[in-house]
Coordinates of C-alpha atoms and ligand atoms in Angstrom, one line a residue:
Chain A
X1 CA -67.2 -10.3 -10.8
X2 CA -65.1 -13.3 -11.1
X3 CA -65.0 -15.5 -14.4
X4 CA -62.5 -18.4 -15.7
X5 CA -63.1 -19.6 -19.6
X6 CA -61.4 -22.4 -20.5
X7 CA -59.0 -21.8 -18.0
X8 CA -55.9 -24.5 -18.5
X9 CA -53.0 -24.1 -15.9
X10 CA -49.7 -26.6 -16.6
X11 CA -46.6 -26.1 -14.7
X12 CA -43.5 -26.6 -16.7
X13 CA -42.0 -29.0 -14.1
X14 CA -45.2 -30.9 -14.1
X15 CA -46.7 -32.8 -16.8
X16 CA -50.3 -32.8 -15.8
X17 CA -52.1 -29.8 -15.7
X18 CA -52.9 -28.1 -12.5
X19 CA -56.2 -26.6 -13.9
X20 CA -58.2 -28.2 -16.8
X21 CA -60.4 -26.7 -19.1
X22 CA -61.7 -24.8 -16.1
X23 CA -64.5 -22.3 -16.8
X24 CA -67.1 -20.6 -14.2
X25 CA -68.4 -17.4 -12.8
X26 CA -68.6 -16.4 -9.6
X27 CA -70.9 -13.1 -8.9
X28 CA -70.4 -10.1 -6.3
X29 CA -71.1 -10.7 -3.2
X30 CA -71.2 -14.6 -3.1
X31 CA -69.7 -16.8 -0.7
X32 CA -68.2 -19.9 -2.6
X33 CA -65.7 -23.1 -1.0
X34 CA -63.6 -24.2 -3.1
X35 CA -62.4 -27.7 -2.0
X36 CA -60.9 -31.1 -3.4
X37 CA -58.2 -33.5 -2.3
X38 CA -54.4 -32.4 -1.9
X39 CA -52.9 -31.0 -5.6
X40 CA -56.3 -30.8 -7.2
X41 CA -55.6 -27.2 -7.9
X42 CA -57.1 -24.7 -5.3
X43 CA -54.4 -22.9 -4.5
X44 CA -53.3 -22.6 -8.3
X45 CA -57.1 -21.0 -8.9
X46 CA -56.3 -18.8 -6.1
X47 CA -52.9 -17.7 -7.6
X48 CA -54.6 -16.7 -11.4
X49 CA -57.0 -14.9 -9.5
X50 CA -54.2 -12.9 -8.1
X51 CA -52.6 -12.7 -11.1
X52 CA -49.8 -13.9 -9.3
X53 CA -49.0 -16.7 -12.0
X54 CA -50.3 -16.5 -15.6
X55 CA -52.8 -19.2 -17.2
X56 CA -51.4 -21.4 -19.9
X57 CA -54.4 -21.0 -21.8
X58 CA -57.6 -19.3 -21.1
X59 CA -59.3 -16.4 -19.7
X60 CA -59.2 -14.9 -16.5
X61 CA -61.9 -11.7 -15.4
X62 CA -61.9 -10.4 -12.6
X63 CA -64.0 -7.3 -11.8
X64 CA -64.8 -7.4 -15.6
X65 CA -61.1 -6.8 -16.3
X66 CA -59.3 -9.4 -18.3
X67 CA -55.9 -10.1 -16.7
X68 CA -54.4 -11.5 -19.6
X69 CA -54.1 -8.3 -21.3
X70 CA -53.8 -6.5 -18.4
X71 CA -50.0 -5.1 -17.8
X72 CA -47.6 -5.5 -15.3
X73 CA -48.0 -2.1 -14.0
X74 CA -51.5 -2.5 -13.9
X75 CA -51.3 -5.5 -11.0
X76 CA -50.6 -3.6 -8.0
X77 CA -54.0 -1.5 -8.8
X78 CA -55.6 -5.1 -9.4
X79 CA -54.4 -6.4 -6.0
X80 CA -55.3 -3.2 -4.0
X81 CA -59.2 -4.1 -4.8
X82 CA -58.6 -8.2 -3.3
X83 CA -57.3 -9.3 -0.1
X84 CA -55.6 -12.5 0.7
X85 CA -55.9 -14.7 3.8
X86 CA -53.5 -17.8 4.0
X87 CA -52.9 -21.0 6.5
X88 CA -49.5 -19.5 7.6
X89 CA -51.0 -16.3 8.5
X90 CA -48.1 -14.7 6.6
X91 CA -47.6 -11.6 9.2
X92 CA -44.4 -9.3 9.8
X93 CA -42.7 -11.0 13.4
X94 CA -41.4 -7.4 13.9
X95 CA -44.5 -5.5 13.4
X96 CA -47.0 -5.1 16.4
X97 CA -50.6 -6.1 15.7
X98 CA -51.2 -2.1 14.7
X99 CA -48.7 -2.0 12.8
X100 CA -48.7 -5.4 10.4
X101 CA -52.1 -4.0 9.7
X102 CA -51.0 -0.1 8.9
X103 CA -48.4 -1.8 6.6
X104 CA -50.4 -2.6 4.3
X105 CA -51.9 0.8 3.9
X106 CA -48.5 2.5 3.9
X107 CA -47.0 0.6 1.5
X108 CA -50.1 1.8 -0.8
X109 CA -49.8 5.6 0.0
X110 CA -52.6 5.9 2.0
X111 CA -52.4 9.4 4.0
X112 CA -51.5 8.7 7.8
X113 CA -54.5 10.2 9.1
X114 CA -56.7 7.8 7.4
X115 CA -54.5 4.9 8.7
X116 CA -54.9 6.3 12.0
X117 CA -59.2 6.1 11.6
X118 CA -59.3 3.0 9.9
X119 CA -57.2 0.6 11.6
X120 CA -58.1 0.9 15.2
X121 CA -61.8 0.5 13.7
X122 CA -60.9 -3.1 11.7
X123 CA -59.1 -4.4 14.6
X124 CA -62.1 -3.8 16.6
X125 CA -64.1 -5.3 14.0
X126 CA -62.2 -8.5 14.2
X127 CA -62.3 -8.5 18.5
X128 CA -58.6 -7.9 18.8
X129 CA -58.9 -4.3 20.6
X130 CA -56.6 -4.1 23.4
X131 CA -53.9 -6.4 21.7
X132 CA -52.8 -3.9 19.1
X133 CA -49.4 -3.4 20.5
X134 CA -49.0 -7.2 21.2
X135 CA -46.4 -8.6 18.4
X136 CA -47.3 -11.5 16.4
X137 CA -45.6 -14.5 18.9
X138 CA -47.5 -13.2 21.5
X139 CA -51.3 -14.0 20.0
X140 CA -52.9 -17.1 19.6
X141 CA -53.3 -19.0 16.1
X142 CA -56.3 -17.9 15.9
X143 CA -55.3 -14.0 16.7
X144 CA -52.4 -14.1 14.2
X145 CA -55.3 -15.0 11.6
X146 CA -57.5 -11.8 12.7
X147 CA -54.7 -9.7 12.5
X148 CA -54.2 -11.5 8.8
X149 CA -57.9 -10.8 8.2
X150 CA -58.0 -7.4 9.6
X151 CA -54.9 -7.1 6.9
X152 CA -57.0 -8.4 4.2
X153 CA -60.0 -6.5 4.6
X154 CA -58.9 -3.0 5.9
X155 CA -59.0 -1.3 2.4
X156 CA -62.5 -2.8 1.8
X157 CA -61.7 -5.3 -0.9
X158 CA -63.8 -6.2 -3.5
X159 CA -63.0 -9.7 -3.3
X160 CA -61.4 -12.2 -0.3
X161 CA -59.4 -15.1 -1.4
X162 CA -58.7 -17.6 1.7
X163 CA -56.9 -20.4 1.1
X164 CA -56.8 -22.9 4.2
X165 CA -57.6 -20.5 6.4
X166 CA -58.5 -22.7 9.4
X167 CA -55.8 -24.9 8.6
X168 CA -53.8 -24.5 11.2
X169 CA -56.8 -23.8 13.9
X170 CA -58.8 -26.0 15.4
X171 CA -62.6 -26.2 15.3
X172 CA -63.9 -23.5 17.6
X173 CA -61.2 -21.2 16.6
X174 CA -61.8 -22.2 13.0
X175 CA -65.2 -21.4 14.0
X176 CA -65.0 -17.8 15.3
X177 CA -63.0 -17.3 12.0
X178 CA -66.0 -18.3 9.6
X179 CA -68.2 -16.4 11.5
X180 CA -65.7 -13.3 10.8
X181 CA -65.6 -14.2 7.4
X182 CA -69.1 -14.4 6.7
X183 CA -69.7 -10.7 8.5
X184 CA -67.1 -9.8 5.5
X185 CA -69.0 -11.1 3.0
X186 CA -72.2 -9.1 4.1
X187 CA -70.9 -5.9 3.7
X188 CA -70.8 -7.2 0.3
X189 CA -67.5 -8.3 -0.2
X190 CA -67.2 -11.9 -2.4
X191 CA -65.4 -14.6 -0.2
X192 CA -63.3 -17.3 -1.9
X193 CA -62.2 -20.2 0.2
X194 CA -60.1 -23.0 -0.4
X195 CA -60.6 -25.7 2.5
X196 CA -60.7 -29.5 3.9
X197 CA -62.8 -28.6 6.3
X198 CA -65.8 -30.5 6.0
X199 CA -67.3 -29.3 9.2
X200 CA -67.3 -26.0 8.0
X201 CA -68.7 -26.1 4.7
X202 CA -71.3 -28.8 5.4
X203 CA -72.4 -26.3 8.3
X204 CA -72.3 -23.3 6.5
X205 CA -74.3 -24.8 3.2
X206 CA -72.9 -22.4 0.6
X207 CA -72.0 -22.8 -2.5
X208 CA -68.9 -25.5 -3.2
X209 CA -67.0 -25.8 -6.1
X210 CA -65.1 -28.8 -6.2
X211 CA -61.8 -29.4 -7.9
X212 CA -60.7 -32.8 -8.8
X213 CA -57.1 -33.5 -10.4
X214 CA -57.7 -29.9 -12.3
X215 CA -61.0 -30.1 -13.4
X216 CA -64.7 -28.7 -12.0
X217 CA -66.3 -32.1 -10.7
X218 CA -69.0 -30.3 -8.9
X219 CA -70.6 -26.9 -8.7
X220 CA -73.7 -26.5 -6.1
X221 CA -75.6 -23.3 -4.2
X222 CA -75.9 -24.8 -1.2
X223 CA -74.0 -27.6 -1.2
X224 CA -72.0 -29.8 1.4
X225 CA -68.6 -31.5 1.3
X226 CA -68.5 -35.1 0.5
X227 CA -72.0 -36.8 -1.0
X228 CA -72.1 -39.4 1.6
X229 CA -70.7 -37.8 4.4
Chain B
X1 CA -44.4 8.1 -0.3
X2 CA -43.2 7.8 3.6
X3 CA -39.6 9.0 3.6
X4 CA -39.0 7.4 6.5
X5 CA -40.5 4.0 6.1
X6 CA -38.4 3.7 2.9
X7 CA -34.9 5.0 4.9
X8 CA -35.9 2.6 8.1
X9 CA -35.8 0.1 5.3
X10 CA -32.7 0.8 3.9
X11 CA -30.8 1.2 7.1
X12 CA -32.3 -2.3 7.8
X13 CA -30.9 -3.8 4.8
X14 CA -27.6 -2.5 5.4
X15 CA -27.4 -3.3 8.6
X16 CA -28.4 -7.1 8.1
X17 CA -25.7 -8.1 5.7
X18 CA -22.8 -6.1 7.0
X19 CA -20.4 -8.0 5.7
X20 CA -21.7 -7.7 2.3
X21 CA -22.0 -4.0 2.9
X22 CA -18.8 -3.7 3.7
X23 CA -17.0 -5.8 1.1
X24 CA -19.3 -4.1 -1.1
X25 CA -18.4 -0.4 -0.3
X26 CA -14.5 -1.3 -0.2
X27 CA -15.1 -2.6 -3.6
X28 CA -16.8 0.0 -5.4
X29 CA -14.2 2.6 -3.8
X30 CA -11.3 0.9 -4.8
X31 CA -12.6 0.9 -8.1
X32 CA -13.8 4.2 -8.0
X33 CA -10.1 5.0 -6.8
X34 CA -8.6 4.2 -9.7
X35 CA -10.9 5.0 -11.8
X36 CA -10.2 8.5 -10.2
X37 CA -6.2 7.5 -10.5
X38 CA -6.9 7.2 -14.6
X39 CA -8.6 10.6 -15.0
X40 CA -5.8 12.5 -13.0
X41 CA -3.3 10.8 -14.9
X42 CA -5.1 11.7 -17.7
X43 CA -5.2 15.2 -16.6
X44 CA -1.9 15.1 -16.0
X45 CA -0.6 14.2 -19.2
X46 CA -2.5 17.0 -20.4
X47 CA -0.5 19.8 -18.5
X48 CA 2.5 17.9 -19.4
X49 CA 1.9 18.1 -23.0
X50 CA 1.6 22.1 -22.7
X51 CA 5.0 22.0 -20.8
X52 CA 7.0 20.2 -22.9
X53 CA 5.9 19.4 -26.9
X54 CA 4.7 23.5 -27.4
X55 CA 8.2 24.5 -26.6
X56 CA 11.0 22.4 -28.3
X57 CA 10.6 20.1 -30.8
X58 CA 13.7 20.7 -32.6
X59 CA 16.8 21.3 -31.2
X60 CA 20.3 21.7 -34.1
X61 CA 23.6 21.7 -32.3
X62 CA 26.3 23.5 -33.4
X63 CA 30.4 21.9 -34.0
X64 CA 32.9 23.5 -31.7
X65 CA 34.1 25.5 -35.1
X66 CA 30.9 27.1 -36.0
X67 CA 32.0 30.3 -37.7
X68 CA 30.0 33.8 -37.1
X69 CA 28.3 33.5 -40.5
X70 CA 27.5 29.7 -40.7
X71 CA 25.2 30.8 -37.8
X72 CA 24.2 33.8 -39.0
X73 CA 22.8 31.8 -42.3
X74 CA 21.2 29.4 -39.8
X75 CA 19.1 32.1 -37.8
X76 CA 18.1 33.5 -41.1
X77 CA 17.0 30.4 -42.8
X78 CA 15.2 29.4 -39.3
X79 CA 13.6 32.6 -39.7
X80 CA 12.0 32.3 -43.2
X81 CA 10.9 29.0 -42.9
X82 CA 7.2 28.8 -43.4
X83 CA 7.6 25.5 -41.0
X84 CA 9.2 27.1 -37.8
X85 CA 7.0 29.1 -35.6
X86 CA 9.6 30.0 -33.1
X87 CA 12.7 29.7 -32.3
X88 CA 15.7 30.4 -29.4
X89 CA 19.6 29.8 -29.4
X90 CA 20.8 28.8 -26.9
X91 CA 24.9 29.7 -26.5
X92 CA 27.5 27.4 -25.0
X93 CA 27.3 29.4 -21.8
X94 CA 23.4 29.4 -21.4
X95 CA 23.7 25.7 -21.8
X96 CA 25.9 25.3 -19.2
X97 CA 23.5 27.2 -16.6
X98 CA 20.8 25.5 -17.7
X99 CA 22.8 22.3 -17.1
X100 CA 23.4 23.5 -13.2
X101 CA 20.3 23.9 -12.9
X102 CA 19.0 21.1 -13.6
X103 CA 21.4 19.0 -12.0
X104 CA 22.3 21.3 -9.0
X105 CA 21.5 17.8 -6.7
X106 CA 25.0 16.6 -8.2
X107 CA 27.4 18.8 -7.8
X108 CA 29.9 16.2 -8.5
X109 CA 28.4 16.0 -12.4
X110 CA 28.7 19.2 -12.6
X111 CA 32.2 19.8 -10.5
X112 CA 33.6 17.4 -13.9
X113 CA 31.7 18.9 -16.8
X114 CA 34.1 21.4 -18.2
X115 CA 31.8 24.9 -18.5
X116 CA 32.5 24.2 -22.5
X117 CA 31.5 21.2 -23.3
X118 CA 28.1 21.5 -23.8
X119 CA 27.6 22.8 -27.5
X120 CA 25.7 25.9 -28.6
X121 CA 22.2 25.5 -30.6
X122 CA 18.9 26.5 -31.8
X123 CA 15.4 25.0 -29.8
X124 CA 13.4 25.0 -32.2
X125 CA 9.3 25.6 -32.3
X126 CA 7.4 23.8 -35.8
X127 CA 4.4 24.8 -36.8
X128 CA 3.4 20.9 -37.1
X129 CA 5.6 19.2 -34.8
X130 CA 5.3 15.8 -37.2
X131 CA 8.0 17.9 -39.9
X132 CA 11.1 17.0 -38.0
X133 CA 12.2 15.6 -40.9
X134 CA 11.8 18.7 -43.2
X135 CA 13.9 20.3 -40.6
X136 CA 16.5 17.4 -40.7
X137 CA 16.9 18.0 -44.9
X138 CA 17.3 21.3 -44.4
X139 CA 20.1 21.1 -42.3
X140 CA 22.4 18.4 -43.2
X141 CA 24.3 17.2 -40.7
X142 CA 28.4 17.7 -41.0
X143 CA 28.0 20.9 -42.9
X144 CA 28.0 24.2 -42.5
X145 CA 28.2 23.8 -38.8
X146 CA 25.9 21.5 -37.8
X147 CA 26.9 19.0 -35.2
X148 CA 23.4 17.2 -35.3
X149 CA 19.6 17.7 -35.8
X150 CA 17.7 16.0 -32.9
X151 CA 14.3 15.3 -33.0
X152 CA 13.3 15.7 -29.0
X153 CA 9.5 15.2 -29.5
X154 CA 10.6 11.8 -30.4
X155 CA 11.7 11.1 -26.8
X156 CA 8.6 12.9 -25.5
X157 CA 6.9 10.5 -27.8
X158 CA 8.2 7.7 -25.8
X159 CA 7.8 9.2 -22.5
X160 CA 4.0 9.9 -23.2
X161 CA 3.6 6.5 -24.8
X162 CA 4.5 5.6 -21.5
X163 CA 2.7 7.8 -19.1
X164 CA -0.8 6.6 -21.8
X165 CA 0.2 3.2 -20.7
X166 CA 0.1 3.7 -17.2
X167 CA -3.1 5.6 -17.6
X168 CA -4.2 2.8 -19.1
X169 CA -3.7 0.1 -17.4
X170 CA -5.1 1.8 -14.1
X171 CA -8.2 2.4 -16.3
X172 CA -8.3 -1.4 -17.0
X173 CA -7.8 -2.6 -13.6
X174 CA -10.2 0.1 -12.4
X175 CA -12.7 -1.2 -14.8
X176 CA -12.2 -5.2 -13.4
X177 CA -12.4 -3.9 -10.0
X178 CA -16.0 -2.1 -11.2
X179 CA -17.0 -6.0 -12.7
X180 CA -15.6 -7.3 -8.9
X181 CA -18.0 -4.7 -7.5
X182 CA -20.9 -4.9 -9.6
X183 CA -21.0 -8.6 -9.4
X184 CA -21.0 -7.8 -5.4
X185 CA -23.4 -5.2 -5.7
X186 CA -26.0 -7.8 -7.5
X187 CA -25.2 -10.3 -5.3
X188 CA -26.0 -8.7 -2.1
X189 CA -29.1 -7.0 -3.5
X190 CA -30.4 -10.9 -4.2
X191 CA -29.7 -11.7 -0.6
X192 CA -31.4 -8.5 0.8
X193 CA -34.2 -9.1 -1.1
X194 CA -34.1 -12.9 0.1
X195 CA -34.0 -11.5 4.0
X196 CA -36.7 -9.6 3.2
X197 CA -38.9 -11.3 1.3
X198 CA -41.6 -11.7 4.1
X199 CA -41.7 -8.1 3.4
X200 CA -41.8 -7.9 -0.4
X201 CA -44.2 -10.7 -0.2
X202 CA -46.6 -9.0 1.4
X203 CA -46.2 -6.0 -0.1
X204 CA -47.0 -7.2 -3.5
X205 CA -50.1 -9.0 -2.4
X206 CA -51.6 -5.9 -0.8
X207 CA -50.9 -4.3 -4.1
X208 CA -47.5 -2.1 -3.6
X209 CA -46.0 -0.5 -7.3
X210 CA -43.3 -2.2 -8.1
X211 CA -41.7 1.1 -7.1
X212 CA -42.1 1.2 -3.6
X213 CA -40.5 -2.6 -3.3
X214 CA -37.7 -1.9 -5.8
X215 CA -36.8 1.6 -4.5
X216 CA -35.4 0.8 -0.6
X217 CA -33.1 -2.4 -2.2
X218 CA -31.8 0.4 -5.4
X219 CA -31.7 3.1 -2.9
X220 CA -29.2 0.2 0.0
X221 CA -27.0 0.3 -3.4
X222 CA -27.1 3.6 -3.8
X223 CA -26.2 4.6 -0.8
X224 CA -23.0 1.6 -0.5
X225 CA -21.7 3.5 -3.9
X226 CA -21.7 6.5 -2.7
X227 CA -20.3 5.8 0.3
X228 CA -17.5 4.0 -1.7
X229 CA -17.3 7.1 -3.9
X230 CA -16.0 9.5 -0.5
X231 CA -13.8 6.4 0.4
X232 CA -12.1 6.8 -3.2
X233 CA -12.1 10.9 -3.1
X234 CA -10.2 10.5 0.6
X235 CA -8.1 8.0 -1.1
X236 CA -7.3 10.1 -3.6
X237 CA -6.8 13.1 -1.2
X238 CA -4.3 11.1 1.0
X239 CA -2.3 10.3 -2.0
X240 CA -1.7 13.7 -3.1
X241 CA -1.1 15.1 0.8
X242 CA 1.2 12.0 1.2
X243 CA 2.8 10.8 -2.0
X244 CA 2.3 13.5 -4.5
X245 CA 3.2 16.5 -2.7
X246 CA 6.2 15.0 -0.7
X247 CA 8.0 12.3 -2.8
X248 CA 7.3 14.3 -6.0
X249 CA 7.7 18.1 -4.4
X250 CA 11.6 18.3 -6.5
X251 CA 11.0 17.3 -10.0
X252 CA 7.1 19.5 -9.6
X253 CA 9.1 22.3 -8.5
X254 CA 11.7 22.2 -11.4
X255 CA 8.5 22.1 -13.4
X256 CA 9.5 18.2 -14.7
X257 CA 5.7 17.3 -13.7
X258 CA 2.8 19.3 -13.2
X259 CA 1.1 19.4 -9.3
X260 CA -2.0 17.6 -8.6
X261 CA -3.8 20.3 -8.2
X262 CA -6.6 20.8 -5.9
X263 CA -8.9 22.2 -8.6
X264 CA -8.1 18.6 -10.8
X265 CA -9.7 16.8 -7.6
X266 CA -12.2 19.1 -6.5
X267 CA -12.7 18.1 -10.8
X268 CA -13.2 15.0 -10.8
X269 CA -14.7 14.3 -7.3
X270 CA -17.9 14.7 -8.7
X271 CA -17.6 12.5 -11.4
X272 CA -16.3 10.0 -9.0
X273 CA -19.9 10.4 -7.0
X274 CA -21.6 10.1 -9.8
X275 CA -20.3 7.0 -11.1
X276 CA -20.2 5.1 -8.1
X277 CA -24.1 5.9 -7.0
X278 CA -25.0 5.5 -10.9
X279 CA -23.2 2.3 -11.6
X280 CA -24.2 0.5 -8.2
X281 CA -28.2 1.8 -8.7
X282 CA -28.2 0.3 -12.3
X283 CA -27.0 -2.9 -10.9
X284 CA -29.4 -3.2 -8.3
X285 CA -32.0 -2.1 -10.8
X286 CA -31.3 -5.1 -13.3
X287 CA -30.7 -7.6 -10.5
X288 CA -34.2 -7.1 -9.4
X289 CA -35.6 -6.9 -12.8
X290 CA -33.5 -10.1 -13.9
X291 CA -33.5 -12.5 -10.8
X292 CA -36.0 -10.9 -8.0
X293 CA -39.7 -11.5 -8.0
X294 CA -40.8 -8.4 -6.5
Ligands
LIG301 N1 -44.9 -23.8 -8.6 C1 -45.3 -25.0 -9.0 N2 -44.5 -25.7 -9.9 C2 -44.9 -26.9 -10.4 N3 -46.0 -27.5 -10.0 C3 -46.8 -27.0 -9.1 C4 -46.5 -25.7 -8.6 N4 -47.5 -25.4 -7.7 C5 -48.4 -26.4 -7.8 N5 -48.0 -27.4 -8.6 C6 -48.7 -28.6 -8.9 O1 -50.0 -28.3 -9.3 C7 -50.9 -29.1 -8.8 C8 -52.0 -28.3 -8.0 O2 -51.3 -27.7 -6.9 P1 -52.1 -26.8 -5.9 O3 -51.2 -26.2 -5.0 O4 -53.0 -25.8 -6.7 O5 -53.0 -27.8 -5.2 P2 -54.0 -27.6 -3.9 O6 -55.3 -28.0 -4.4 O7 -53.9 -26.2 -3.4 O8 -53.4 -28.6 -2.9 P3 -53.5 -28.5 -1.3 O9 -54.8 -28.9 -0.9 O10 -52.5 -29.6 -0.8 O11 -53.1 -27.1 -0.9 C9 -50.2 -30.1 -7.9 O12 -50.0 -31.3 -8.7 C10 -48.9 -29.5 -7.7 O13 -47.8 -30.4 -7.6
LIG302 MG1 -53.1 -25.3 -1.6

């Protein structure tokens, strides 16, 4: 599903790489945190994944397609089969609820009758029915990010990425958002999240990778946030 | 691809820099203007050409004393030349009417030119208007009654010299103006795309071709250039309903200068369209590919 060999990332304004020698594999359906201090490279794992930056050295699969050799044309097809989920929310302030979430389908060609089925049925899925007409500064943090997730998840991704996603939330909102995200990940969708949230991963007992300045320090099924904590 | 989600966009992106817009449009149809300007002139010259070098390139005048036969030999030798295609004489008093005529505005030029004193001669056609000179041999100045062999293409040489220049350098400030408006045109595009790059940000992570980004920013300078393009075809049109046809209406009706047609406009007007939406879409096209992450 997802696999990184020898994955090296370095920024040309940066001397020290942002990823190290990274190499893993991460299989369909799996629900993985990916965690480590400030700049140890989560978000940069998040952005190869995406293809939104290229690896300095290294190979990058996802959905047993190498991205390396995959061409620029190719990406948009690439991103239709992920979604991404970040702290910001990242939603159109002129758009109602509705409509942030048809976007995304337009701007992929999908016919309007099937954005007519599908998106009152994933805003219902993530309990904001009622508030579709609402605009974005008229929800809740925690709203804004259902609206993000129904965004994410309305074309029936292969793969989630999250990075921070409860970062701006606080725990019971935080919370209702896991539990969202792990109904996502039963219908079979893989869930990657970046996070600092200890409660949540030590609750959740999933598997944690952990970055630290760039390189995999730690990879357990099951595991918790801090050994110690 | 939704029509009008793409136009909503568009009209959004106009509306948000108007400024820009506007300093765009006025650019690209000032240069458009006189890029138009260039071609009529160039048309123009054209006509004129057809007027004036296909009729007389030659013209011998006669002395005062030019007896029956010295003329005579003249016509003749005119007539076998292998080098003249055509020729007309012209006597003292068809001169003289042709001399009204083209000075009937000052009667008091005409009231003190003796109906005499404008000699007799032969307008002569070449074959190659370059041979002047074979001409010129052939009739030797001082004899036989020739008062002098002018060479009038020379003087239309200068005039069109002239009227290439002006062409020219309307070309040449038409094509700075185009730089002035490109450079407008690619700025603009980089701050629509910066307004909207909540937008374009999204749409590229949900996975939207590069097409559907690029295409509402391309079709904003599109539509600037072609609305640039009509300002420079109603420029044009004002200056022939207002200058052309009104300061110029005596020398086009003594057939001096050809009219700016309507046809010559209706001509060009398309060209004009064409450049302005071609020239402002390539730029929009390169700015996003060169300095836009879409
Ligand atoms: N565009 C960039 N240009 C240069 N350096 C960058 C860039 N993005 C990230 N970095 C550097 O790469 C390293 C990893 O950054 P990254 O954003 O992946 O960290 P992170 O784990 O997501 O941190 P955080 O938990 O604070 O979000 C940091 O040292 C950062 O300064
Ligand atoms: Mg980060």
């Amino acid at each position: 599903m997802i696999e990184l060999q020898h994955v090296t990332k370095i920024y040309p304004t940066s001397p020290r790489p942002a990823l190290d020698d990274v190499s893993m594999q991460i299989d369909k359906g799996e629900f993985v945190f990916l965690i480590g201090s400030s700049g140890s490279g989560k978000s940069t794992f998040l952005r190869l994944l995406l293809k939104e930056d290229n690896p300095t050295k290294g190979v990058v699969k996802v959905n047993d397609k190498n991205l390396g050799t995959m061409s620029k044309w190719q990406v948009p097809k690439l991103r239709r089969t992920m979604g991404c989920v970040f702290q910001d929310f990242r939603l159109l302030r002129n758009k109602t609820v509705a409509e942030n979430v048809a976007f995304a389908l337009e701007v992929i060609n999908k016919p309007q009758r099937t954005i007519k089925r599908v998106v009152p049925e994933v805003l219902e899925m993530v309990g904001l029915e009622g508030k579709e007409n609402r605009l974005p500064n008229e929800l809740s943090g925690g709203e804004q990010q259902r609206v993000a997730i129904a965004r994410a998840f309305v074309n029936r991704p292969l793969v989630l990425l999250a990075d921070e996603p409860t970062g701006n939330l606080d725990p019971e909102t935080s919370q209702d958002i896991m539990l969202l995200l792990e109904r996502i990940n039963r219908t079979g969708t893989t869930v990657v999240m970046a996070t600092h949230d200890y409660h949540i991963v030590d609750s959740m007992r999933r598997r944690v990778i952990e970055l630290n300045d760039g390189v995999v320090s730690r990879d357990q099924s099951r595991g918790v946030y801090g050994v110690g904590r | 691809m939704r029509v009008n989600f793409v136009l909503s966009e568009v009209a959004a992106g106009l509306r948000r820099n108007l400024t820009m817009t506007v300093a765009m449009i006025l650019t690209t149809g000032i240069s458009l203007g006189l890029m138009g300007t260039g071609l009529l002139i160039a048309n123009m010259i054209g006509d004129m050409r057809e007027i004036y070098y296909d009729k007389v390139q030659v013209s011998i005048y006669l002395t005062d004393d030019v007896s029956d036969p010295q003329r005579d030999a003249i016509a003749a030798a005119l007539e076998g030349s292998p080098e003249v295609r055509n020729y007309i004489y012209e006597s003292k008093a068809e001169a003289y009417e042709r001399f009204t005529q083209q000075f009937q505005e000052q009667p008091a030029l005409i009231a003190n030119t003796p109906e005499d004193a404008l000699p007799e001669s032969f307008r002569v056609e070449l074959v190659n208007p370059e041979r002047y000179e074979v001409i010129a041999q052939e009739f030797p100045v001082g004899e036989n009654g020739v008062e002098d062999v002018r060479d009038e293409g020379d003087f239309l040489d200068r005039l069109f010299s002239l009227l290439n220049g002006a062409r020219n350098a309307t070309i040449a400030v038409a094509v700075v103006q185009a730089l002035a408006s490109l450079l407008l045109i690619s700025n603009s595009i980089q701050l629509a795309a910066f307004n909207r790059r909540n937008e374009t940000n999204i749409m590229r992570l949900v996975g939207a071709s590069r097409w559907y980004t690029q295409l509402p920013f391309i079709l904003e300078a599109a539509l600037a250039g072609l609305i640039g393009a009509g300002l420079a075809i109603g420029g044009l049109v004002l200056t022939k309903v207002l200058f052309v046809d009104k300061t110029l209406a005596g020398p086009i009706k003594a057939g001096i200068i050809p009219p700016v047609d309507w046809s010559a406009i209706a001509a060009i007007s398309p060209i004009i369209a064409a450049a302005g939406v071609g020239l402002a879409s390539v730029a929009a096209y390169v700015t996003l590919r060169l300095y836009v992450r879409l």
